[in-house]
mmCIF file of C-alpha atoms in Angstrom:
data_model
loop_
_atom_site.group_PDB
_atom_site.id
_atom_site.type_symbol
_atom_site.label_atom_id
_atom_site.label_comp_id
_atom_site.label_asym_id
_atom_site.label_seq_id
_atom_site.Cartn_x
_atom_site.Cartn_y
_atom_site.Cartn_z
ATOM 1 C CA MET A 27 68.497 113.616 97.962
ATOM 2 C CA LYS A 28 69.014 111.471 94.857
ATOM 3 C CA TYR A 29 71.922 113.659 93.673
ATOM 4 C CA PHE A 30 73.454 113.670 97.153
ATOM 5 C CA LYS A 31 73.478 109.841 97.257
ATOM 6 C CA LYS A 32 74.962 109.743 93.773
ATOM 7 C CA ALA A 33 77.668 112.260 94.757
ATOM 8 C CA ILE A 34 78.503 110.234 97.884
ATOM 9 C CA THR A 35 78.705 107.044 95.809
ATOM 10 C CA ILE A 36 81.039 108.686 93.299
ATOM 11 C CA PHE A 37 83.178 110.101 96.118
ATOM 12 C CA ILE A 38 83.463 106.682 97.798
ATOM 13 C CA ASN A 39 84.330 105.000 94.480
ATOM 14 C CA VAL A 40 87.069 107.519 93.767
ATOM 15 C CA LEU A 41 88.393 107.254 97.324
ATOM 16 C CA VAL A 42 88.512 103.446 97.245
ATOM 17 C CA PHE A 43 90.149 103.546 93.799
ATOM 18 C CA LEU A 44 92.842 105.985 95.009
ATOM 19 C CA VAL A 45 93.513 103.956 98.159
ATOM 20 C CA VAL A 46 93.910 100.757 96.126
ATOM 21 C CA ILE A 47 96.230 102.477 93.613
ATOM 22 C CA ALA A 48 98.328 103.998 96.430
ATOM 23 C CA ALA A 49 98.537 100.642 98.240
ATOM 24 C CA VAL A 50 99.691 98.826 95.083
ATOM 25 C CA PHE A 51 102.206 101.597 94.323
ATOM 26 C CA ILE A 52 103.625 101.447 97.845
ATOM 27 C CA MET A 53 103.805 97.623 97.854
ATOM 28 C CA VAL A 54 105.640 97.533 94.496
ATOM 29 C CA ASN A 55 108.176 100.091 95.716
ATOM 30 C CA VAL A 56 108.723 98.328 99.035
ATOM 31 C CA MET A 57 109.163 94.944 97.287
ATOM 32 C CA ASN A 58 111.847 96.581 95.093
ATOM 33 C CA ASN A 59 113.601 98.076 98.162
ATOM 34 C CA LYS A 60 112.706 101.608 97.061
ATOM 35 C CA ILE A 61 111.196 104.391 99.119
ATOM 36 C CA PRO A 62 107.699 105.158 97.775
ATOM 37 C CA SER A 63 107.223 108.744 96.654
ATOM 38 C CA ILE A 64 103.927 110.481 95.995
ATOM 39 C CA ALA A 65 104.151 113.886 94.296
ATOM 40 C CA GLY A 66 107.870 114.003 95.143
ATOM 41 C CA TYR A 67 107.358 113.399 98.873
ATOM 42 C CA SER A 68 108.279 110.315 100.878
ATOM 43 C CA MET A 69 107.853 109.341 104.487
ATOM 44 C CA ILE A 70 110.460 107.302 106.321
ATOM 45 C CA ARG A 71 110.781 105.955 109.846
ATOM 46 C CA VAL A 72 114.149 106.398 111.573
ATOM 47 C CA VAL A 73 115.639 103.098 112.756
ATOM 48 C CA SER A 74 118.990 104.177 114.193
ATOM 49 C CA GLY A 75 120.243 106.756 116.642
ATOM 50 C CA SER A 76 122.924 108.228 114.363
ATOM 51 C CA MET A 77 121.153 111.618 114.241
ATOM 52 C CA GLU A 78 120.470 111.926 117.996
ATOM 53 C CA PRO A 79 119.589 114.219 119.697
ATOM 54 C CA SER A 80 117.755 116.071 116.892
ATOM 55 C CA ILE A 81 116.236 112.983 115.247
ATOM 56 C CA HIS A 82 115.301 110.000 117.412
ATOM 57 C CA ILE A 83 114.748 106.310 116.711
ATOM 58 C CA GLY A 84 111.087 105.911 115.753
ATOM 59 C CA ASP A 85 110.670 109.456 114.399
ATOM 60 C CA TYR A 86 108.959 109.807 111.049
ATOM 61 C CA LEU A 87 110.472 112.212 108.530
ATOM 62 C CA LEU A 88 108.949 113.890 105.504
ATOM 63 C CA ILE A 89 111.461 113.784 102.651
ATOM 64 C CA LYS A 90 111.135 115.904 99.501
ATOM 65 C CA LYS A 91 112.791 114.862 96.269
ATOM 66 C CA THR A 92 115.385 117.543 95.612
ATOM 67 C CA ASP A 93 117.657 118.387 92.705
ATOM 68 C CA PRO A 94 121.063 117.183 93.963
ATOM 69 C CA GLU A 95 122.660 120.319 92.483
ATOM 70 C CA LYS A 96 120.694 122.446 94.968
ATOM 71 C CA LEU A 97 121.921 120.599 98.050
ATOM 72 C CA GLU A 98 124.110 122.494 100.502
ATOM 73 C CA ASN A 99 126.355 121.747 103.460
ATOM 74 C CA GLY A 100 124.232 121.210 106.562
ATOM 75 C CA ASP A 101 121.197 119.852 104.675
ATOM 76 C CA ILE A 102 119.777 116.667 106.144
ATOM 77 C CA ILE A 103 119.348 114.160 103.328
ATOM 78 C CA THR A 104 118.089 110.630 102.927
ATOM 79 C CA PHE A 105 120.058 108.462 100.519
ATOM 80 C CA TYR A 106 120.561 104.841 99.518
ATOM 81 C CA SER A 107 123.631 103.966 101.545
ATOM 82 C CA PRO A 108 126.858 102.736 99.926
ATOM 83 C CA ASP A 109 128.019 101.378 103.322
ATOM 84 C CA PRO A 110 128.372 97.566 102.995
ATOM 85 C CA ALA A 111 126.783 97.106 106.442
ATOM 86 C CA ILE A 112 123.475 98.578 105.189
ATOM 87 C CA LEU A 113 124.088 98.529 101.446
ATOM 88 C CA GLY A 114 121.242 100.037 99.471
ATOM 89 C CA LYS A 115 119.079 100.778 102.508
ATOM 90 C CA PRO A 116 117.985 104.351 103.181
ATOM 91 C CA ASN A 117 120.121 106.381 105.540
ATOM 92 C CA THR A 118 119.565 109.911 106.848
ATOM 93 C CA HIS A 119 122.561 112.097 107.719
ATOM 94 C CA TYR A 120 123.535 115.701 107.234
ATOM 95 C CA ILE A 121 125.878 116.948 104.507
ATOM 96 C CA VAL A 122 129.388 117.871 105.610
ATOM 97 C CA GLU A 123 130.886 118.510 102.169
ATOM 98 C CA ILE A 124 129.952 118.383 98.504
ATOM 99 C CA ASN A 125 132.756 117.741 96.031
ATOM 100 C CA GLY A 126 131.428 117.440 92.484
ATOM 101 C CA ASP A 127 129.104 114.419 92.389
ATOM 102 C CA VAL A 128 130.327 113.092 95.734
ATOM 103 C CA ILE A 129 128.731 113.983 99.067
ATOM 104 C CA THR A 130 130.362 113.476 102.458
ATOM 105 C CA THR A 131 127.811 112.889 105.218
ATOM 106 C CA LYS A 132 127.814 112.457 108.970
ATOM 107 C CA GLY A 133 125.376 111.419 111.640
ATOM 108 C CA LYS A 134 125.071 114.015 114.411
ATOM 109 C CA ALA A 135 125.728 111.348 117.050
ATOM 110 C CA ASN A 136 128.756 110.011 115.181
ATOM 111 C CA SER A 137 132.205 111.337 116.062
ATOM 112 C CA GLU A 138 133.553 111.120 112.497
ATOM 113 C CA VAL A 139 132.262 111.621 108.979
ATOM 114 C CA ASP A 140 130.879 108.595 107.160
ATOM 115 C CA GLU A 141 133.589 106.401 105.657
ATOM 116 C CA TYR A 142 131.583 105.778 102.486
ATOM 117 C CA LYS A 143 130.821 108.791 100.306
ATOM 118 C CA VAL A 144 127.396 109.228 98.711
ATOM 119 C CA SER A 145 126.875 109.813 95.000
ATOM 120 C CA LYS A 146 124.334 112.481 94.100
ATOM 121 C CA GLN A 147 122.368 109.828 92.188
ATOM 122 C CA ALA A 148 121.815 107.917 95.456
ATOM 123 C CA VAL A 149 120.058 110.870 97.118
ATOM 124 C CA ILE A 150 116.359 110.212 97.752
ATOM 125 C CA GLY A 151 115.662 113.718 98.987
ATOM 126 C CA LYS A 152 116.069 116.404 101.592
ATOM 127 C CA MET A 153 114.347 116.314 104.976
ATOM 128 C CA VAL A 154 111.471 118.783 105.180
ATOM 129 C CA THR A 155 110.262 118.113 108.719
ATOM 130 C CA LYS A 156 109.646 115.535 111.401
ATOM 131 C CA LEU A 157 106.090 114.184 111.379
ATOM 132 C CA ASP A 158 105.364 114.278 115.104
ATOM 133 C CA PHE A 159 101.676 113.407 114.595
ATOM 134 C CA MET A 160 102.742 109.926 113.437
ATOM 135 C CA LYS A 161 103.562 109.106 117.068
ATOM 136 C CA PHE A 162 99.787 109.162 117.659
ATOM 137 C CA ILE A 163 98.856 107.319 114.448
ATOM 138 C CA GLU A 164 101.475 104.547 114.674
ATOM 139 C CA PRO A 165 99.844 102.817 117.661
ATOM 140 C CA ILE A 166 96.570 102.702 115.700
ATOM 141 C CA ILE A 167 98.252 101.152 112.683
ATOM 142 C CA ASN A 168 100.234 98.665 114.781
ATOM 143 C CA ASN A 169 97.318 97.608 117.019
ATOM 144 C CA LYS A 170 95.425 94.928 115.066
ATOM 145 C CA LEU A 171 92.106 95.446 116.888
ATOM 146 C CA ILE A 172 92.132 99.223 116.478
ATOM 147 C CA PHE A 173 93.303 98.885 112.856
ATOM 148 C CA MET A 174 90.365 96.553 112.159
ATOM 149 C CA LEU A 175 87.859 98.908 113.802
ATOM 150 C CA VAL A 176 89.182 102.117 112.278
ATOM 151 C CA ILE A 177 90.251 100.968 108.787
ATOM 152 C CA ILE A 178 89.045 97.508 107.799
ATOM 153 C CA VAL A 179 85.470 97.580 109.185
ATOM 154 C CA PRO A 180 84.564 100.955 107.602
ATOM 155 C CA LEU A 181 86.145 99.833 104.328
ATOM 156 C CA CYS A 182 84.100 96.610 104.369
ATOM 157 C CA ILE A 183 80.931 98.577 105.131
ATOM 158 C CA MET A 184 81.646 100.924 102.196
ATOM 159 C CA ILE A 185 82.252 97.972 99.888
ATOM 160 C CA PHE A 186 79.048 96.254 101.103
ATOM 161 C CA PHE A 187 76.923 99.335 100.391
ATOM 162 C CA GLU A 188 78.586 99.809 97.008
ATOM 163 C CA VAL A 189 77.849 96.194 96.013
ATOM 164 C CA LYS A 190 74.276 96.591 97.317
ATOM 165 C CA SER A 191 73.856 99.754 95.258
ATOM 166 C CA LEU A 192 75.116 98.008 92.126
ATOM 167 C CA THR A 193 72.812 95.007 92.628
ATOM 168 C CA ASP A 194 69.834 97.338 93.268
ATOM 169 C CA LYS A 195 70.580 99.164 90.009
ATOM 170 C CA LYS A 196 70.804 95.837 88.153
ATOM 171 C CA GLU A 197 67.477 94.679 89.623
ATOM 172 C CA ASN A 198 65.823 97.992 88.673
ATOM 173 C CA LYS A 199 67.210 97.705 85.170
ATOM 174 C CA ASP A 200 65.943 94.105 84.854
ATOM 175 C CA GLU A 201 62.472 95.181 86.068
ATOM 176 C CA ASP A 202 62.375 98.016 83.503
ATOM 177 C CA SER A 203 63.194 95.619 80.647
#
């Protein structure tokens, strides 16, 4: 039982450490207007209807960092837009043409190709899939009460027990001295 408690404590410590590191990483990227990427994968939420009917407003997409030289016509890519209306913000369209380092894109719902061409350096990655399960998770994240009950309360309980464990160890060490 002693080893089991120790293993659980180590697991919780590692988990909390990884969550904190991931949160800081994501916040730094978001503050710098960059899409966070973990192991070459990013998740984005679609905010416009330019890719209707295949990709809807509110859909979440899994994007994989891809070598721009391996992109092909028809690939759906996410890129930092050169369009002055959304300059530097991520945009997801499919590739119509690749000409050297310049990519012509188009939204499926748009009647014409995008006016502003995309440089290969602006490509964030290629769409892997839609994350349909996020439609069930998003309400949890956006509902403050549910978020508190599901995320914050368990995290506080874990932190409480970790602090209690550390103070118990300190008291035992002081008694042994």
